[in-house]
Coordinates of C-alpha atoms in Angstrom, one line a residue:
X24 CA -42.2 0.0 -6.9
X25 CA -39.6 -2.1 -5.7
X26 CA -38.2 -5.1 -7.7
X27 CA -35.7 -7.6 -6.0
X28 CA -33.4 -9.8 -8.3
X29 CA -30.1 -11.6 -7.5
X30 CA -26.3 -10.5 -9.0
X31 CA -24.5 -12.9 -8.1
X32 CA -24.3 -16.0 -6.4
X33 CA -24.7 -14.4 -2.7
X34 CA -25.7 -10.8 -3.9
X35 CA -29.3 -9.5 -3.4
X36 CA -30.0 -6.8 -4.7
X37 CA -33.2 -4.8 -5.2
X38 CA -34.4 -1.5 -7.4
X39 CA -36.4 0.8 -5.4
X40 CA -37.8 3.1 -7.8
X41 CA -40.0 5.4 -5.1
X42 CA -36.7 6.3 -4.2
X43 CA -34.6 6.3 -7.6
X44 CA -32.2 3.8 -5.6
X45 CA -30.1 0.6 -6.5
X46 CA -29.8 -1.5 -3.5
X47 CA -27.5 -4.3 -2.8
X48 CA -26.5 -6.4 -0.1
X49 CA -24.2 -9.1 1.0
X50 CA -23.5 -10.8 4.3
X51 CA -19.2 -11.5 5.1
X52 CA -17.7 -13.9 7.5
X53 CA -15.6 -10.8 8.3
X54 CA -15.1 -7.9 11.0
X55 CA -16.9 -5.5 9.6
X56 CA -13.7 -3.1 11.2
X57 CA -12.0 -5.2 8.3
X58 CA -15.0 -4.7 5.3
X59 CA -14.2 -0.8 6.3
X60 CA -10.8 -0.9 5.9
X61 CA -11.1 -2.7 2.3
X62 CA -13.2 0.1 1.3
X63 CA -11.1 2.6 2.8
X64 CA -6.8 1.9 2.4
X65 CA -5.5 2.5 -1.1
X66 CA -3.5 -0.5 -0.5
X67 CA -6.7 -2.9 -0.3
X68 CA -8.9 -0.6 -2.4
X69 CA -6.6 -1.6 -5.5
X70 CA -7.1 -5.3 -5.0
X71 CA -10.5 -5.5 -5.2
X72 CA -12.3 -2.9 -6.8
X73 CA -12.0 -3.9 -10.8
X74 CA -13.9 -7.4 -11.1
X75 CA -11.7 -8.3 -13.7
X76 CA -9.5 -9.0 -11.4
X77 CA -6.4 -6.5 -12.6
X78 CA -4.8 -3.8 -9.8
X79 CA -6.4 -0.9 -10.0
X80 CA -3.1 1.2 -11.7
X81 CA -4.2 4.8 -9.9
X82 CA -6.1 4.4 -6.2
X83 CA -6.2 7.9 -5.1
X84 CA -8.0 8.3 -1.0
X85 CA -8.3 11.7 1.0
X86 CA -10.6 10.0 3.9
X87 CA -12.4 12.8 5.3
X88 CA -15.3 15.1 4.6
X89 CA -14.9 16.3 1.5
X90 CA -11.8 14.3 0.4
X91 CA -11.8 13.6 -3.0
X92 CA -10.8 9.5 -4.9
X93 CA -10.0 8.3 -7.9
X94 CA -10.1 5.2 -8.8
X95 CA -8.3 3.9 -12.1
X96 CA -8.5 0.4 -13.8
X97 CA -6.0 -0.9 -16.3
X98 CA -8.4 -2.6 -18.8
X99 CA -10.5 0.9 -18.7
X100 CA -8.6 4.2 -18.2
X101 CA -10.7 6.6 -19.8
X102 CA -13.0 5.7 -17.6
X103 CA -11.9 6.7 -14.0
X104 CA -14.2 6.3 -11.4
X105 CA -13.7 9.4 -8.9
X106 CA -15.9 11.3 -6.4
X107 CA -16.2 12.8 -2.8
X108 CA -16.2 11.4 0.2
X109 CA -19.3 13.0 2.5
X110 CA -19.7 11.2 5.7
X111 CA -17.0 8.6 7.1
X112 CA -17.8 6.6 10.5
X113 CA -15.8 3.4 10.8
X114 CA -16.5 1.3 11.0
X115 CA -20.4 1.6 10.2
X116 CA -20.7 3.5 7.5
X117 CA -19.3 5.7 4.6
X118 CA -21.1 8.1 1.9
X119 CA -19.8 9.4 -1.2
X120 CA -20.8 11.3 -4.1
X121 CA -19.4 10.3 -7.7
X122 CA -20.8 9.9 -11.3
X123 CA -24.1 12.6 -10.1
X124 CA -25.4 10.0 -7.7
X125 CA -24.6 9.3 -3.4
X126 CA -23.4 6.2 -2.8
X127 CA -24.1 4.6 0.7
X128 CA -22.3 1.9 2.6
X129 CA -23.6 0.4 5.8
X130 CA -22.2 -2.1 7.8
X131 CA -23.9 -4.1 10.4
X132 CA -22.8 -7.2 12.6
X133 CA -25.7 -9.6 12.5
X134 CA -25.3 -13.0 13.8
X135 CA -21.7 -13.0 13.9
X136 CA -21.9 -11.8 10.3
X137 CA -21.3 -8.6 8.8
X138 CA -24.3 -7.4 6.3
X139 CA -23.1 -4.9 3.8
X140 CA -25.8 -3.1 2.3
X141 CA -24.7 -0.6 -0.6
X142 CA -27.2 2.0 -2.2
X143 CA -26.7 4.2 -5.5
X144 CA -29.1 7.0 -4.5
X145 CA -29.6 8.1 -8.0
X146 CA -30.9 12.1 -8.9
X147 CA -34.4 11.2 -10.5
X148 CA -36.1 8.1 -12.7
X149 CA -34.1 9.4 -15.6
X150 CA -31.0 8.3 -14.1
X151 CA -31.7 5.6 -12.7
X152 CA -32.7 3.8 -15.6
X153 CA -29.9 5.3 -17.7
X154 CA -28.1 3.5 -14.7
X155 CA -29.4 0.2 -15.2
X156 CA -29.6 0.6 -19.1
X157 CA -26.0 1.0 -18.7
X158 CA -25.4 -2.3 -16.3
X159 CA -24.4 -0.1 -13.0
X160 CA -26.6 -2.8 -10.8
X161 CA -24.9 -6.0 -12.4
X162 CA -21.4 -3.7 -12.5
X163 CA -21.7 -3.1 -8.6
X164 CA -23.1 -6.7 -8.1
X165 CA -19.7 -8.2 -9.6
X166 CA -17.2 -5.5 -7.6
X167 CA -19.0 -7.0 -4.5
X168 CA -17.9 -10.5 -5.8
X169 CA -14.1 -9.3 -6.2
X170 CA -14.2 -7.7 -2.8
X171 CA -15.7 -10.8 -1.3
X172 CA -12.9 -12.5 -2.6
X173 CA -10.6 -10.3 -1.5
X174 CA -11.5 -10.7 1.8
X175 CA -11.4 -14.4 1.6
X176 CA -8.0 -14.3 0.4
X177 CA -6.9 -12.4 3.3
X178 CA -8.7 -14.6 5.8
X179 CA -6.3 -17.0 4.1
X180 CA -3.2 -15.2 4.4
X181 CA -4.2 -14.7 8.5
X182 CA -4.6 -18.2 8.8
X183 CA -0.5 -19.0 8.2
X184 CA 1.4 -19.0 11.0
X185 CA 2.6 -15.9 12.3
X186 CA 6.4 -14.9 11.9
X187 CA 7.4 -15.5 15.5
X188 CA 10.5 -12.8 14.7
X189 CA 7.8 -10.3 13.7
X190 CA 10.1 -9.4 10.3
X191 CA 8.3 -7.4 7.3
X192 CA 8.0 -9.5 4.5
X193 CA 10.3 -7.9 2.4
X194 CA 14.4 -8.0 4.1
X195 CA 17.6 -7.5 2.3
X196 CA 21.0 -9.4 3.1
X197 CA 24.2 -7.5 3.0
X198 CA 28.0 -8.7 3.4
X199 CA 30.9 -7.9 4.4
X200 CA 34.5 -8.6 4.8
X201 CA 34.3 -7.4 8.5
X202 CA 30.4 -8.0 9.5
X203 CA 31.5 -6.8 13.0
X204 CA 32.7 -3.7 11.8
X205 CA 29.7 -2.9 10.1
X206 CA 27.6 -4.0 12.9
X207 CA 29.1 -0.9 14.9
X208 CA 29.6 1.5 12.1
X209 CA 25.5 1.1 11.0
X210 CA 24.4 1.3 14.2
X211 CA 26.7 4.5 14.4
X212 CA 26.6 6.4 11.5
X213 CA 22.4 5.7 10.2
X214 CA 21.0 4.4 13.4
X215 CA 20.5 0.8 12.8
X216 CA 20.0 -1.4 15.7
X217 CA 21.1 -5.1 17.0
X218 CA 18.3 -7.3 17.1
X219 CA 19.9 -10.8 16.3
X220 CA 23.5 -11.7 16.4
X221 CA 24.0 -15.8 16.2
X222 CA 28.1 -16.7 16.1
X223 CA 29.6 -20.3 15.8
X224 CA 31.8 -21.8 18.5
X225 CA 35.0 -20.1 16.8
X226 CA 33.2 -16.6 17.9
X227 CA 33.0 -15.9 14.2
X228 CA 29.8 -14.2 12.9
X229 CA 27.1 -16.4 11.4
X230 CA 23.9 -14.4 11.2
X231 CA 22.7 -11.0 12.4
X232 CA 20.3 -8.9 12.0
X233 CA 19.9 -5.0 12.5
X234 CA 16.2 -3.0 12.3
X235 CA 15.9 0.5 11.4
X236 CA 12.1 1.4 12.1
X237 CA 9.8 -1.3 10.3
X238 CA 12.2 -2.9 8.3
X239 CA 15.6 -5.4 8.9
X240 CA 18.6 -6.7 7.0
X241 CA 20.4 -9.5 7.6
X242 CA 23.9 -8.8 7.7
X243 CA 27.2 -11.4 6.8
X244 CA 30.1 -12.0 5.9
X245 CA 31.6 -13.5 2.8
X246 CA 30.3 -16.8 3.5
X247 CA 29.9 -18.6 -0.1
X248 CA 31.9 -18.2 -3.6
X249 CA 28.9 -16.3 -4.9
X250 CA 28.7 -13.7 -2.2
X251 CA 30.8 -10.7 -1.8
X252 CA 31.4 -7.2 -0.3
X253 CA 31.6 -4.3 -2.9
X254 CA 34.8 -3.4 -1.5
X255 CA 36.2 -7.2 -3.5
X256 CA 34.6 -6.4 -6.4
X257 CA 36.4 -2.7 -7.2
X258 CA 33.6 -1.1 -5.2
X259 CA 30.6 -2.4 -7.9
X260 CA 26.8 -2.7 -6.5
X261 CA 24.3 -4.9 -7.7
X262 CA 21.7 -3.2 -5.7
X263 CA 21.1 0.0 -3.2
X264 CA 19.5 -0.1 0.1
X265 CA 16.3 2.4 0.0
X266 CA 15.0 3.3 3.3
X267 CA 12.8 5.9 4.4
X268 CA 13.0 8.3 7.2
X269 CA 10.5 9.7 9.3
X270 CA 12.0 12.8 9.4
X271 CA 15.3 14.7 10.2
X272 CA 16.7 14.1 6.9
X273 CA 19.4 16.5 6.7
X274 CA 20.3 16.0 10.2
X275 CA 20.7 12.3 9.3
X276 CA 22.7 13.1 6.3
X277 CA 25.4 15.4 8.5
X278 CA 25.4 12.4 11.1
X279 CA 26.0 10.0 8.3
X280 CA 28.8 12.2 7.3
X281 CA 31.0 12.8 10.4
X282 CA 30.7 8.8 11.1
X283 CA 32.8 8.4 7.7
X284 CA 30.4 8.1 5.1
X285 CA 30.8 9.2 2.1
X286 CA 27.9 11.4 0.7
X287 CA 27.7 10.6 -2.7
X288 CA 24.5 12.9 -3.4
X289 CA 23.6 15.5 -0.8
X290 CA 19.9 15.8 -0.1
X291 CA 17.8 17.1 -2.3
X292 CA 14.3 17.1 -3.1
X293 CA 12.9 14.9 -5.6
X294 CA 9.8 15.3 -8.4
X295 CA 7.6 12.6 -6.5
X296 CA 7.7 14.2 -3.5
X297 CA 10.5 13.1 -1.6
X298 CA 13.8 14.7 -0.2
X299 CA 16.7 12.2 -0.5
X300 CA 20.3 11.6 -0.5
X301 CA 22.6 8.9 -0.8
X302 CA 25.7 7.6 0.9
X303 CA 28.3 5.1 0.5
X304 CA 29.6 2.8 3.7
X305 CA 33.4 2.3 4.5
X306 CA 32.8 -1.2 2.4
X307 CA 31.3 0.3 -0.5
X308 CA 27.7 -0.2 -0.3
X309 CA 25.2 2.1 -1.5
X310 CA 22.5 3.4 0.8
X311 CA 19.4 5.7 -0.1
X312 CA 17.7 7.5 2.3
X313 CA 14.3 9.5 1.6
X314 CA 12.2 11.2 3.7
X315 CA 8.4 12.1 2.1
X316 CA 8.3 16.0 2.2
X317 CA 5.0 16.8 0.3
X318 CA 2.1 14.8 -1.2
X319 CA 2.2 14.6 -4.9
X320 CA -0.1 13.8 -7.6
X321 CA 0.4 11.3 -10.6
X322 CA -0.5 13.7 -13.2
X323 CA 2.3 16.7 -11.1
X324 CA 5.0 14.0 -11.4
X325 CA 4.4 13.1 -15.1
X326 CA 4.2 17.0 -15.5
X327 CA 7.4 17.5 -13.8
X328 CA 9.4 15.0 -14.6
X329 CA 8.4 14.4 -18.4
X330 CA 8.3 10.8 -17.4
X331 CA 5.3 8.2 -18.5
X332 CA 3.9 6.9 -15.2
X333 CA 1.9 3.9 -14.6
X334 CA 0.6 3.3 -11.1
X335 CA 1.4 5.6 -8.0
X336 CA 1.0 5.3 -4.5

């Protein structure tokens, strides 16, 4: 016996009890490459997957065959939801196991749509209506909402104009009393390179701006009352560069070094999984540089360290 109700404004979703299943489907004006990838990246996971609406404070993905989630909301964190991944195949479909049931997700470009259909395969009858008894059919019916949503909002965000300057959206500005001396020592002693270097009809420096992988900063000079090098303050920061290597890190360090930096923490390898160390330029800044040398857990770290943690990667 199959019985067909509605969860939500554009949800169907239908009981099939021949086959102990919860079924649920819901049609995107979305790649379905892009439906995969919201189910699939930590990063978009979190966004979605409580219907309250709250970030998701632990979204833990091993996508591949037996890789294991765990997924943990802030209004209920005795509750995590977590589970194994069984068959990935972007962008079509993905099946899981979590909570004693297989969860099915199939995606289908239909009309220049993409149809979502999402079964709970449950064990028996039993659980199945201990499933519905417990709300898991309205439950699933409003995560579908939030990721709809979701994916709304990000059609949104593709819709702005596109930085022609391709920056990252997150850049920090640093000064100087000599900006072309630190144009050459950065790109010198940590590798930074040139990408934009505006000057005014003096030939002094107005604006540049260096890369280092994905990232930038904007480099200056003393410019404005309120701005300063450390070196004019008796060497004081108010903040400290992080960036993150892709490898090499003690070879960076040693290069760092013989270009006159001074090391003020030699590399070492930190509880969350990173080996850093951190160096100060002939100005006064403070740079960090990490490179990620193992995976580690939430629960490790909070071990380790004796810290509280909330959220992880």
């Amino acid at each position: 016996m199959t019985v067909r109700s509605q969860a939500g404004l554009k949800t169907n979703f239908e009981i099939d009890r021949g086959a102990h299943t919860i079924r649920l489907t819901r049609a995107f004006d979305a790649p379905r490459a892009q439906i995969f990838d919201a189910w699939t990246q930590p990063g978009q996971v979190a966004c979605w997957w409580d219907p309250a609406g709250e970030r998701l404070t632990t979204c833990e993905i091993d996508l591949r065959p037996g890789g294991a989630f765990k997924f943990v909301s802030r209004s209920h964190p005795e509750m995590p939801f977590a589970g194994t991944y069984r068959e990935i195949a972007p962008p079509q479909r993905l099946v899981f196991e979590a909570l004693g049931a297989t969860g099915r997700v199939a995606l289908e470009e239909v009309a220049g749509k993409t149809v979502m259909t999402v079964e709970i395969a449950c064990r028996s009858a039993q659980q199945l209506d201990q499933y519905i008894k417990n709300g898991v059919d309205v439950g699933t019916a409003q995560t579908l909402d939030s990721l709809v949503a979701y994916t709304r909002r990000r059609e949104k965000e593709v819709a702005v104009m596109d930085d022609p300057f391709r920056r990252p959206t997150l850049g920090s500005g640093v000064f100087y009393k000599d900006p072309w001396a630190a144009l050459d020592w950065l790109g010198k002693a940590f590798g930074f390179e040139r990408s934009m270097v505006i000057c005014d009809k003096d030939g002094h420096l107005a604006h540049a701006e260096m890369r280092f992988g994905d990232g930038y900063i904007m480099l200056g000079s003393e410019w404005a009352d309120f701005i300063a090098s450390p070196v004019s303050v008796g060497g004081k920061n108010t903040q400290s560069i992080h960036v993150q290597l892709p490898g090499e890190i003690d070879a960076h360090c040693e290069h760092a070094r013989a270009a006159g930096a001074v090391i003020l923490q030699e590399p070492s390898d930190q509880f969350y999984g990173d080996r850093t160390y951190r160096a100060r330029d002939p100005e006064g800044h403070v740079w960090t540089f990490a490179q990620s040398v193992r995976h580690v857990s939430r629960e490790e770290a909070q071990r380790t360290s004796g810290l509280r943690i909330e959220g992880w990667h």
